[in-house]
């Protein structure tokens, strides 16, 4: 993402966003895990997005990416235009916000930012809060999957396991990774996948902002993940991995992709290779 072509950088701090709240090209979207979070206090002008709309919602893998028709309806309701700069945030450190930004990337909309730390960092910085809902001005947005390469499917992962320069980043908890926890038909992890739980990339001492980039790069390299590699990231439903996808982008992993089917698909199929 080129900062020169956008109103704000990929990772924006509360103070930076506060300076642009009145910019008409800005669309601030709150995607909270807990619905009451929005009514308790949100960034002034932010519109509410139900996280469920970021998933298909039906079929054996309901957490897959929405259909083109669903995406067109979603972004029309939000008032998205080609010139809109989206700033996404949530109340949990970036999972749902990351999933939204990944979805924007999928349709080729690259004018976007993440409010670093979300509402926690905004509050901690002493920035103003609003409690009245903001209604978007609907648009007529026709979504097209212009960047399908940010999505990776199960079959491609299975075919490429062990390929040099390709790796899988599992964002679930260590217990899920080891196969000690989960509600799927099969437990464990994708063979050779590496595990760094999504919350390990957040700094709890700084309002859940991304941790120091140099530290994160060092930790990921120790696991065998480097920015020059093609990395597929997943969790149970591509919610937690919405954040790890975003972290990868921030760290310069230009070929990081997301497996939207995630373990919901992989762990419920009898033909998936699995390690514990």
C-alpha atoms as a PDB file:
ATOM      1  CA  UNK A   1       0.000   0.000   0.000  1.00  0.00           C
ATOM      2  CA  UNK A   2       1.504   3.316  -1.049  1.00  0.00           C
ATOM      3  CA  UNK A   3       1.161   6.043   1.554  1.00  0.00           C
ATOM      4  CA  UNK A   4       1.588   8.672  -1.214  1.00  0.00           C
ATOM      5  CA  UNK A   5      -1.631   7.522  -2.898  1.00  0.00           C
ATOM      6  CA  UNK A   6      -3.661   7.480   0.294  1.00  0.00           C
ATOM      7  CA  UNK A   7      -4.939   9.962   2.805  1.00  0.00           C
ATOM      8  CA  UNK A   8      -3.458   8.008   5.740  1.00  0.00           C
ATOM      9  CA  UNK A   9      -0.841   5.258   6.180  1.00  0.00           C
ATOM     10  CA  UNK A  10      -1.760   1.598   6.556  1.00  0.00           C
ATOM     11  CA  UNK A  11      -1.313   1.752  10.328  1.00  0.00           C
ATOM     12  CA  UNK A  12      -2.666   5.024  11.655  1.00  0.00           C
ATOM     13  CA  UNK A  13      -2.299   6.344  15.192  1.00  0.00           C
ATOM     14  CA  UNK A  14      -5.191   7.953  17.093  1.00  0.00           C
ATOM     15  CA  UNK A  15      -3.616  11.399  16.880  1.00  0.00           C
ATOM     16  CA  UNK A  16      -3.258  11.099  13.101  1.00  0.00           C
ATOM     17  CA  UNK A  17      -6.852  10.028  12.631  1.00  0.00           C
ATOM     18  CA  UNK A  18      -8.129  12.777  14.929  1.00  0.00           C
ATOM     19  CA  UNK A  19      -6.704  15.367  12.536  1.00  0.00           C
ATOM     20  CA  UNK A  20      -8.801  14.013   9.647  1.00  0.00           C
ATOM     21  CA  UNK A  21     -12.186  13.327  11.258  1.00  0.00           C
ATOM     22  CA  UNK A  22     -13.861  16.034   9.173  1.00  0.00           C
ATOM     23  CA  UNK A  23     -12.435  14.852   5.854  1.00  0.00           C
ATOM     24  CA  UNK A  24     -15.394  13.942   3.594  1.00  0.00           C
ATOM     25  CA  UNK A  25     -13.409  11.241   1.798  1.00  0.00           C
ATOM     26  CA  UNK A  26     -12.944   9.305   5.035  1.00  0.00           C
ATOM     27  CA  UNK A  27     -15.174   6.375   6.006  1.00  0.00           C
ATOM     28  CA  UNK A  28     -14.491   5.137   9.534  1.00  0.00           C
ATOM     29  CA  UNK A  29     -15.898   1.672  10.238  1.00  0.00           C
ATOM     30  CA  UNK A  30     -16.256   0.093  13.681  1.00  0.00           C
ATOM     31  CA  UNK A  31     -16.478  -3.727  13.504  1.00  0.00           C
ATOM     32  CA  UNK A  32     -16.791  -4.701  17.166  1.00  0.00           C
ATOM     33  CA  UNK A  33     -16.700  -8.187  18.596  1.00  0.00           C
ATOM     34  CA  UNK A  34     -19.143  -7.022  21.270  1.00  0.00           C
ATOM     35  CA  UNK A  35     -22.048  -5.063  19.801  1.00  0.00           C
ATOM     36  CA  UNK A  36     -22.501  -2.878  22.877  1.00  0.00           C
ATOM     37  CA  UNK A  37     -18.989  -1.537  22.381  1.00  0.00           C
ATOM     38  CA  UNK A  38     -20.210   0.785  19.618  1.00  0.00           C
ATOM     39  CA  UNK A  39     -23.048   2.291  21.639  1.00  0.00           C
ATOM     40  CA  UNK A  40     -20.819   2.723  24.684  1.00  0.00           C
ATOM     41  CA  UNK A  41     -18.506   4.982  22.718  1.00  0.00           C
ATOM     42  CA  UNK A  42     -17.009   5.061  19.243  1.00  0.00           C
ATOM     43  CA  UNK A  43     -14.804   7.272  17.120  1.00  0.00           C
ATOM     44  CA  UNK A  44     -16.904  10.301  16.095  1.00  0.00           C
ATOM     45  CA  UNK A  45     -18.439   9.694  12.683  1.00  0.00           C
ATOM     46  CA  UNK A  46     -17.706   5.961  12.690  1.00  0.00           C
ATOM     47  CA  UNK A  47     -20.397   3.689  11.284  1.00  0.00           C
ATOM     48  CA  UNK A  48     -21.233   0.305  12.760  1.00  0.00           C
ATOM     49  CA  UNK A  49     -20.646  -2.904  10.820  1.00  0.00           C
ATOM     50  CA  UNK A  50     -22.007  -6.249  11.954  1.00  0.00           C
ATOM     51  CA  UNK A  51     -19.046  -8.632  11.786  1.00  0.00           C
ATOM     52  CA  UNK A  52     -21.301 -11.404  10.453  1.00  0.00           C
ATOM     53  CA  UNK A  53     -21.527  -9.563   7.140  1.00  0.00           C
ATOM     54  CA  UNK A  54     -17.839 -10.236   6.511  1.00  0.00           C
ATOM     55  CA  UNK A  55     -18.608 -13.947   6.125  1.00  0.00           C
ATOM     56  CA  UNK A  56     -20.737 -15.878   3.660  1.00  0.00           C
ATOM     57  CA  UNK A  57     -23.001 -17.177   6.393  1.00  0.00           C
ATOM     58  CA  UNK A  58     -24.229 -20.402   4.784  1.00  0.00           C
ATOM     59  CA  UNK A  59     -22.979 -23.735   3.491  1.00  0.00           C
ATOM     60  CA  UNK A  60     -20.558 -26.151   5.140  1.00  0.00           C
ATOM     61  CA  UNK A  61     -17.985 -23.374   5.533  1.00  0.00           C
ATOM     62  CA  UNK A  62     -20.045 -20.298   6.501  1.00  0.00           C
ATOM     63  CA  UNK A  63     -16.905 -18.310   7.357  1.00  0.00           C
ATOM     64  CA  UNK A  64     -15.774 -18.213   3.734  1.00  0.00           C
ATOM     65  CA  UNK A  65     -15.564 -14.876   1.938  1.00  0.00           C
ATOM     66  CA  UNK A  66     -18.949 -13.391   1.026  1.00  0.00           C
ATOM     67  CA  UNK A  67     -20.282 -13.771  -2.503  1.00  0.00           C
ATOM     68  CA  UNK A  68     -19.873 -10.911  -4.969  1.00  0.00           C
ATOM     69  CA  UNK A  69     -23.565 -10.136  -4.507  1.00  0.00           C
ATOM     70  CA  UNK A  70     -23.158  -9.979  -0.729  1.00  0.00           C
ATOM     71  CA  UNK A  71     -20.077  -7.788  -1.071  1.00  0.00           C
ATOM     72  CA  UNK A  72     -21.857  -5.408  -3.423  1.00  0.00           C
ATOM     73  CA  UNK A  73     -24.748  -5.063  -0.962  1.00  0.00           C
ATOM     74  CA  UNK A  74     -22.398  -4.652   2.002  1.00  0.00           C
ATOM     75  CA  UNK A  75     -20.268  -1.910   0.521  1.00  0.00           C
ATOM     76  CA  UNK A  76     -23.259  -0.130  -1.012  1.00  0.00           C
ATOM     77  CA  UNK A  77     -24.853  -0.022   2.437  1.00  0.00           C
ATOM     78  CA  UNK A  78     -21.624   1.381   3.881  1.00  0.00           C
ATOM     79  CA  UNK A  79     -21.453   4.050   1.185  1.00  0.00           C
ATOM     80  CA  UNK A  80     -18.144   2.948  -0.286  1.00  0.00           C
ATOM     81  CA  UNK A  81     -16.936   4.667  -3.467  1.00  0.00           C
ATOM     82  CA  UNK A  82     -13.710   4.247  -5.413  1.00  0.00           C
ATOM     83  CA  UNK A  83     -12.358   7.426  -3.808  1.00  0.00           C
ATOM     84  CA  UNK A  84     -13.282   6.548  -0.218  1.00  0.00           C
ATOM     85  CA  UNK A  85     -10.483   6.044   2.280  1.00  0.00           C
ATOM     86  CA  UNK A  86     -11.591   3.471   4.847  1.00  0.00           C
ATOM     87  CA  UNK A  87     -10.293   3.400   8.411  1.00  0.00           C
ATOM     88  CA  UNK A  88     -11.273   0.214  10.230  1.00  0.00           C
ATOM     89  CA  UNK A  89     -11.051  -0.623  13.894  1.00  0.00           C
ATOM     90  CA  UNK A  90     -12.632  -2.884  16.500  1.00  0.00           C
ATOM     91  CA  UNK A  91     -12.738  -3.498  20.241  1.00  0.00           C
ATOM     92  CA  UNK A  92     -10.388  -6.486  20.443  1.00  0.00           C
ATOM     93  CA  UNK A  93      -7.085  -5.549  18.855  1.00  0.00           C
ATOM     94  CA  UNK A  94      -7.642  -5.975  15.143  1.00  0.00           C
ATOM     95  CA  UNK A  95      -9.232  -9.307  14.220  1.00  0.00           C
ATOM     96  CA  UNK A  96     -12.454  -8.102  12.653  1.00  0.00           C
ATOM     97  CA  UNK A  97     -10.909  -4.873  11.423  1.00  0.00           C
ATOM     98  CA  UNK A  98      -8.205  -6.910   9.706  1.00  0.00           C
ATOM     99  CA  UNK A  99     -10.794  -9.159   8.110  1.00  0.00           C
ATOM    100  CA  UNK A 100     -12.566  -6.077   6.735  1.00  0.00           C
ATOM    101  CA  UNK A 101      -9.344  -4.665   5.293  1.00  0.00           C
ATOM    102  CA  UNK A 102      -8.502  -8.036   3.751  1.00  0.00           C
ATOM    103  CA  UNK A 103     -11.967  -8.033   2.157  1.00  0.00           C
ATOM    104  CA  UNK A 104     -11.318  -4.568   0.737  1.00  0.00           C
ATOM    105  CA  UNK A 105      -8.024  -5.815  -0.682  1.00  0.00           C
ATOM    106  CA  UNK A 106      -9.891  -8.746  -2.222  1.00  0.00           C
ATOM    107  CA  UNK A 107     -12.100  -6.358  -4.213  1.00  0.00           C
ATOM    108  CA  UNK A 108      -9.139  -4.180  -5.157  1.00  0.00           C
ATOM    109  CA  UNK A 109      -9.944  -1.254  -2.859  1.00  0.00           C
ATOM    110  CA  UNK A 110      -6.529  -0.237  -1.521  1.00  0.00           C
ATOM    111  CA  UNK A 111      -7.447   3.036   0.140  1.00  0.00           C
ATOM    112  CA  UNK A 112      -7.576   1.775   3.703  1.00  0.00           C
ATOM    113  CA  UNK A 113      -5.982   2.042   7.135  1.00  0.00           C
ATOM    114  CA  UNK A 114      -6.156   0.344  10.505  1.00  0.00           C
ATOM    115  CA  UNK A 115      -6.562   2.428  13.653  1.00  0.00           C
ATOM    116  CA  UNK A 116      -3.672   1.008  15.652  1.00  0.00           C
ATOM    117  CA  UNK A 117      -5.047  -0.618  18.793  1.00  0.00           C
ATOM    118  CA  UNK A 118      -8.646   0.153  17.879  1.00  0.00           C
ATOM    119  CA  UNK A 119     -11.008   1.714  20.390  1.00  0.00           C
ATOM    120  CA  UNK A 120      -8.711   0.768  23.301  1.00  0.00           C
ATOM    121  CA  UNK A 121      -5.868   2.923  21.980  1.00  0.00           C
ATOM    122  CA  UNK A 122      -8.303   5.692  20.979  1.00  0.00           C
ATOM    123  CA  UNK A 123      -9.686   5.861  24.517  1.00  0.00           C
ATOM    124  CA  UNK A 124      -6.239   5.659  26.114  1.00  0.00           C
ATOM    125  CA  UNK A 125      -5.077   8.575  23.969  1.00  0.00           C
ATOM    126  CA  UNK A 126      -7.875  10.723  25.382  1.00  0.00           C
ATOM    127  CA  UNK A 127      -9.565  11.196  22.020  1.00  0.00           C
ATOM    128  CA  UNK A 128     -13.262  12.191  21.806  1.00  0.00           C
ATOM    129  CA  UNK A 129     -15.998   9.573  21.835  1.00  0.00           C
ATOM    130  CA  UNK A 130     -19.484   9.586  20.366  1.00  0.00           C
ATOM    131  CA  UNK A 131     -22.450   7.518  21.512  1.00  0.00           C
ATOM    132  CA  UNK A 132     -24.992   8.499  18.839  1.00  0.00           C
ATOM    133  CA  UNK A 133     -24.979   6.201  15.829  1.00  0.00           C
ATOM    134  CA  UNK A 134     -23.697   7.582  12.544  1.00  0.00           C
ATOM    135  CA  UNK A 135     -25.615   6.580   9.427  1.00  0.00           C
ATOM    136  CA  UNK A 136     -23.640   6.096   6.216  1.00  0.00           C
ATOM    137  CA  UNK A 137     -24.774   7.589   2.925  1.00  0.00           C
ATOM    138  CA  UNK A 138     -25.526   4.543   0.752  1.00  0.00           C
ATOM    139  CA  UNK A 139     -23.810   4.158  -2.609  1.00  0.00           C
ATOM    140  CA  UNK A 140     -24.241   1.878  -5.591  1.00  0.00           C
ATOM    141  CA  UNK A 141     -21.082  -0.192  -5.295  1.00  0.00           C
ATOM    142  CA  UNK A 142     -20.512  -3.082  -7.661  1.00  0.00           C
ATOM    143  CA  UNK A 143     -17.934  -5.388  -6.106  1.00  0.00           C
ATOM    144  CA  UNK A 144     -15.550  -7.412  -8.253  1.00  0.00           C
ATOM    145  CA  UNK A 145     -12.832  -9.743  -6.967  1.00  0.00           C
ATOM    146  CA  UNK A 146      -9.996  -7.745  -8.500  1.00  0.00           C
ATOM    147  CA  UNK A 147      -7.274  -9.195  -6.265  1.00  0.00           C
ATOM    148  CA  UNK A 148      -8.218 -12.864  -5.801  1.00  0.00           C
ATOM    149  CA  UNK A 149      -4.602 -13.754  -5.046  1.00  0.00           C
ATOM    150  CA  UNK A 150      -4.976 -12.477  -1.451  1.00  0.00           C
ATOM    151  CA  UNK A 151      -7.253 -15.479  -0.945  1.00  0.00           C
ATOM    152  CA  UNK A 152      -5.862 -19.017  -0.920  1.00  0.00           C
ATOM    153  CA  UNK A 153      -7.971 -22.149  -1.097  1.00  0.00           C
ATOM    154  CA  UNK A 154      -7.578 -25.444   0.716  1.00  0.00           C
ATOM    155  CA  UNK A 155      -6.502 -27.436  -2.341  1.00  0.00           C
ATOM    156  CA  UNK A 156      -3.670 -25.059  -3.178  1.00  0.00           C
ATOM    157  CA  UNK A 157      -2.323 -25.222   0.366  1.00  0.00           C
ATOM    158  CA  UNK A 158      -2.486 -29.023   0.331  1.00  0.00           C
ATOM    159  CA  UNK A 159      -0.621 -29.163  -2.976  1.00  0.00           C
ATOM    160  CA  UNK A 160       2.121 -26.789  -1.881  1.00  0.00           C
ATOM    161  CA  UNK A 161       2.955 -28.123   1.580  1.00  0.00           C
ATOM    162  CA  UNK A 162       6.723 -28.339   1.888  1.00  0.00           C
ATOM    163  CA  UNK A 163       7.340 -26.099  -1.120  1.00  0.00           C
ATOM    164  CA  UNK A 164      10.375 -23.864  -0.649  1.00  0.00           C
ATOM    165  CA  UNK A 165       9.379 -20.253  -0.129  1.00  0.00           C
ATOM    166  CA  UNK A 166       5.837 -21.133   0.950  1.00  0.00           C
ATOM    167  CA  UNK A 167       4.698 -21.296   4.569  1.00  0.00           C
ATOM    168  CA  UNK A 168       1.554 -21.435   6.688  1.00  0.00           C
ATOM    169  CA  UNK A 169       1.035 -19.155   9.710  1.00  0.00           C
ATOM    170  CA  UNK A 170      -1.488 -20.601  12.164  1.00  0.00           C
ATOM    171  CA  UNK A 171      -2.917 -17.779  14.291  1.00  0.00           C
ATOM    172  CA  UNK A 172      -4.826 -20.024  16.711  1.00  0.00           C
ATOM    173  CA  UNK A 173      -3.894 -20.778  20.297  1.00  0.00           C
ATOM    174  CA  UNK A 174      -1.069 -23.245  21.029  1.00  0.00           C
ATOM    175  CA  UNK A 175      -3.644 -25.691  22.452  1.00  0.00           C
ATOM    176  CA  UNK A 176      -5.616 -25.651  19.212  1.00  0.00           C
ATOM    177  CA  UNK A 177      -2.416 -25.996  17.207  1.00  0.00           C
ATOM    178  CA  UNK A 178      -1.339 -29.036  19.237  1.00  0.00           C
ATOM    179  CA  UNK A 179      -4.756 -30.640  18.812  1.00  0.00           C
ATOM    180  CA  UNK A 180      -5.651 -30.391  22.504  1.00  0.00           C
ATOM    181  CA  UNK A 181      -8.628 -28.091  21.967  1.00  0.00           C
ATOM    182  CA  UNK A 182     -11.272 -27.486  19.335  1.00  0.00           C
ATOM    183  CA  UNK A 183     -14.740 -28.466  18.192  1.00  0.00           C
ATOM    184  CA  UNK A 184     -13.869 -29.785  14.740  1.00  0.00           C
ATOM    185  CA  UNK A 185     -14.084 -33.342  13.496  1.00  0.00           C
ATOM    186  CA  UNK A 186     -10.270 -33.497  13.422  1.00  0.00           C
ATOM    187  CA  UNK A 187      -7.878 -31.573  15.650  1.00  0.00           C
ATOM    188  CA  UNK A 188      -4.271 -30.539  15.118  1.00  0.00           C
ATOM    189  CA  UNK A 189      -2.617 -28.334  12.504  1.00  0.00           C
ATOM    190  CA  UNK A 190      -1.682 -28.170   8.855  1.00  0.00           C
ATOM    191  CA  UNK A 191       1.610 -30.063   8.324  1.00  0.00           C
ATOM    192  CA  UNK A 192       4.646 -27.782   8.735  1.00  0.00           C
ATOM    193  CA  UNK A 193       2.494 -24.812   9.730  1.00  0.00           C
ATOM    194  CA  UNK A 194       4.065 -22.521  12.312  1.00  0.00           C
ATOM    195  CA  UNK A 195       2.157 -21.152  15.258  1.00  0.00           C
ATOM    196  CA  UNK A 196       2.207 -17.596  16.553  1.00  0.00           C
ATOM    197  CA  UNK A 197      -1.077 -16.822  18.269  1.00  0.00           C
ATOM    198  CA  UNK A 198      -2.624 -13.597  17.026  1.00  0.00           C
ATOM    199  CA  UNK A 199      -2.576 -11.889  20.414  1.00  0.00           C
ATOM    200  CA  UNK A 200       1.203 -12.310  20.541  1.00  0.00           C
ATOM    201  CA  UNK A 201       1.467  -9.597  17.892  1.00  0.00           C
ATOM    202  CA  UNK A 202      -0.348  -7.064  20.133  1.00  0.00           C
ATOM    203  CA  UNK A 203       1.193  -4.885  22.828  1.00  0.00           C
ATOM    204  CA  UNK A 204      -1.106  -4.935  25.905  1.00  0.00           C
ATOM    205  CA  UNK A 205       0.926  -2.124  27.453  1.00  0.00           C
ATOM    206  CA  UNK A 206       0.157   0.184  24.519  1.00  0.00           C
ATOM    207  CA  UNK A 207      -3.575  -0.194  24.051  1.00  0.00           C
ATOM    208  CA  UNK A 208      -3.293  -3.388  21.963  1.00  0.00           C
ATOM    209  CA  UNK A 209      -1.258  -1.655  19.261  1.00  0.00           C
ATOM    210  CA  UNK A 210       0.982  -3.734  17.035  1.00  0.00           C
ATOM    211  CA  UNK A 211       4.155  -4.722  18.841  1.00  0.00           C
ATOM    212  CA  UNK A 212       7.532  -3.355  17.851  1.00  0.00           C
ATOM    213  CA  UNK A 213       8.096  -4.255  14.204  1.00  0.00           C
ATOM    214  CA  UNK A 214      11.717  -5.305  14.663  1.00  0.00           C
ATOM    215  CA  UNK A 215      10.766  -7.662  17.497  1.00  0.00           C
ATOM    216  CA  UNK A 216       7.960  -9.192  15.469  1.00  0.00           C
ATOM    217  CA  UNK A 217      10.165  -9.680  12.417  1.00  0.00           C
ATOM    218  CA  UNK A 218      12.781 -11.399  14.594  1.00  0.00           C
ATOM    219  CA  UNK A 219      10.190 -13.725  16.147  1.00  0.00           C
ATOM    220  CA  UNK A 220       8.654 -14.605  12.809  1.00  0.00           C
ATOM    221  CA  UNK A 221      12.047 -15.250  11.242  1.00  0.00           C
ATOM    222  CA  UNK A 222      12.849 -17.591  14.130  1.00  0.00           C
ATOM    223  CA  UNK A 223       9.725 -19.537  13.165  1.00  0.00           C
ATOM    224  CA  UNK A 224      10.817 -19.631   9.537  1.00  0.00           C
ATOM    225  CA  UNK A 225       8.637 -16.821   8.182  1.00  0.00           C
ATOM    226  CA  UNK A 226      10.414 -14.057   6.264  1.00  0.00           C
ATOM    227  CA  UNK A 227       8.975 -11.147   4.258  1.00  0.00           C
ATOM    228  CA  UNK A 228      10.241 -12.552   0.956  1.00  0.00           C
ATOM    229  CA  UNK A 229       8.137 -15.698   1.368  1.00  0.00           C
ATOM    230  CA  UNK A 230       4.592 -16.422   0.289  1.00  0.00           C
ATOM    231  CA  UNK A 231       2.657 -16.964   3.506  1.00  0.00           C
ATOM    232  CA  UNK A 232      -0.850 -18.319   3.994  1.00  0.00           C
ATOM    233  CA  UNK A 233      -2.405 -17.390   7.326  1.00  0.00           C
ATOM    234  CA  UNK A 234      -5.475 -18.917   8.961  1.00  0.00           C
ATOM    235  CA  UNK A 235      -7.221 -19.594  12.271  1.00  0.00           C
ATOM    236  CA  UNK A 236     -10.581 -21.287  12.932  1.00  0.00           C
ATOM    237  CA  UNK A 237     -12.723 -18.931  10.849  1.00  0.00           C
ATOM    238  CA  UNK A 238     -10.387 -16.250   9.389  1.00  0.00           C
ATOM    239  CA  UNK A 239     -11.205 -13.840  12.175  1.00  0.00           C
ATOM    240  CA  UNK A 240      -8.026 -14.000  14.239  1.00  0.00           C
ATOM    241  CA  UNK A 241      -6.050 -14.396  11.043  1.00  0.00           C
ATOM    242  CA  UNK A 242      -7.635 -11.177   9.800  1.00  0.00           C
ATOM    243  CA  UNK A 243      -5.212  -9.555  12.218  1.00  0.00           C
ATOM    244  CA  UNK A 244      -2.200 -11.699  11.330  1.00  0.00           C
ATOM    245  CA  UNK A 245      -2.808 -10.932   7.653  1.00  0.00           C
ATOM    246  CA  UNK A 246      -2.762  -7.239   8.544  1.00  0.00           C
ATOM    247  CA  UNK A 247       0.375  -7.665  10.658  1.00  0.00           C
ATOM    248  CA  UNK A 248       2.088  -9.369   7.753  1.00  0.00           C
ATOM    249  CA  UNK A 249       1.204  -6.492   5.441  1.00  0.00           C
ATOM    250  CA  UNK A 250       2.500  -3.967   7.955  1.00  0.00           C
ATOM    251  CA  UNK A 251       5.779  -5.882   8.252  1.00  0.00           C
ATOM    252  CA  UNK A 252       6.344  -6.003   4.515  1.00  0.00           C
ATOM    253  CA  UNK A 253       5.053  -9.502   3.753  1.00  0.00           C
ATOM    254  CA  UNK A 254       3.764  -8.438   0.350  1.00  0.00           C
ATOM    255  CA  UNK A 255       2.680 -11.958  -0.596  1.00  0.00           C
ATOM    256  CA  UNK A 256       0.739 -12.828   2.528  1.00  0.00           C
ATOM    257  CA  UNK A 257      -2.578 -14.508   1.722  1.00  0.00           C
ATOM    258  CA  UNK A 258      -5.503 -15.634   3.841  1.00  0.00           C
ATOM    259  CA  UNK A 259      -7.193 -19.012   3.964  1.00  0.00           C
ATOM    260  CA  UNK A 260     -10.783 -17.950   4.596  1.00  0.00           C
ATOM    261  CA  UNK A 261     -11.999 -21.535   5.006  1.00  0.00           C
ATOM    262  CA  UNK A 262      -9.475 -21.934   7.825  1.00  0.00           C
ATOM    263  CA  UNK A 263      -9.669 -24.834  10.272  1.00  0.00           C
ATOM    264  CA  UNK A 264     -13.473 -24.839  10.017  1.00  0.00           C
ATOM    265  CA  UNK A 265     -12.960 -26.351   6.571  1.00  0.00           C
ATOM    266  CA  UNK A 266      -9.605 -28.125   6.970  1.00  0.00           C
ATOM    267  CA  UNK A 267     -10.434 -29.803  10.280  1.00  0.00           C
ATOM    268  CA  UNK A 268     -13.854 -31.043   9.215  1.00  0.00           C
ATOM    269  CA  UNK A 269     -12.725 -32.893   6.100  1.00  0.00           C
ATOM    270  CA  UNK A 270     -11.509 -36.491   6.194  1.00  0.00           C
ATOM    271  CA  UNK A 271      -8.995 -35.946   3.381  1.00  0.00           C
ATOM    272  CA  UNK A 272      -7.045 -33.105   5.005  1.00  0.00           C
ATOM    273  CA  UNK A 273      -3.452 -33.920   6.038  1.00  0.00           C
ATOM    274  CA  UNK A 274      -3.051 -33.097   9.723  1.00  0.00           C
ATOM    275  CA  UNK A 275      -0.216 -33.053  12.260  1.00  0.00           C
ATOM    276  CA  UNK A 276      -0.374 -32.912  16.044  1.00  0.00           C
END
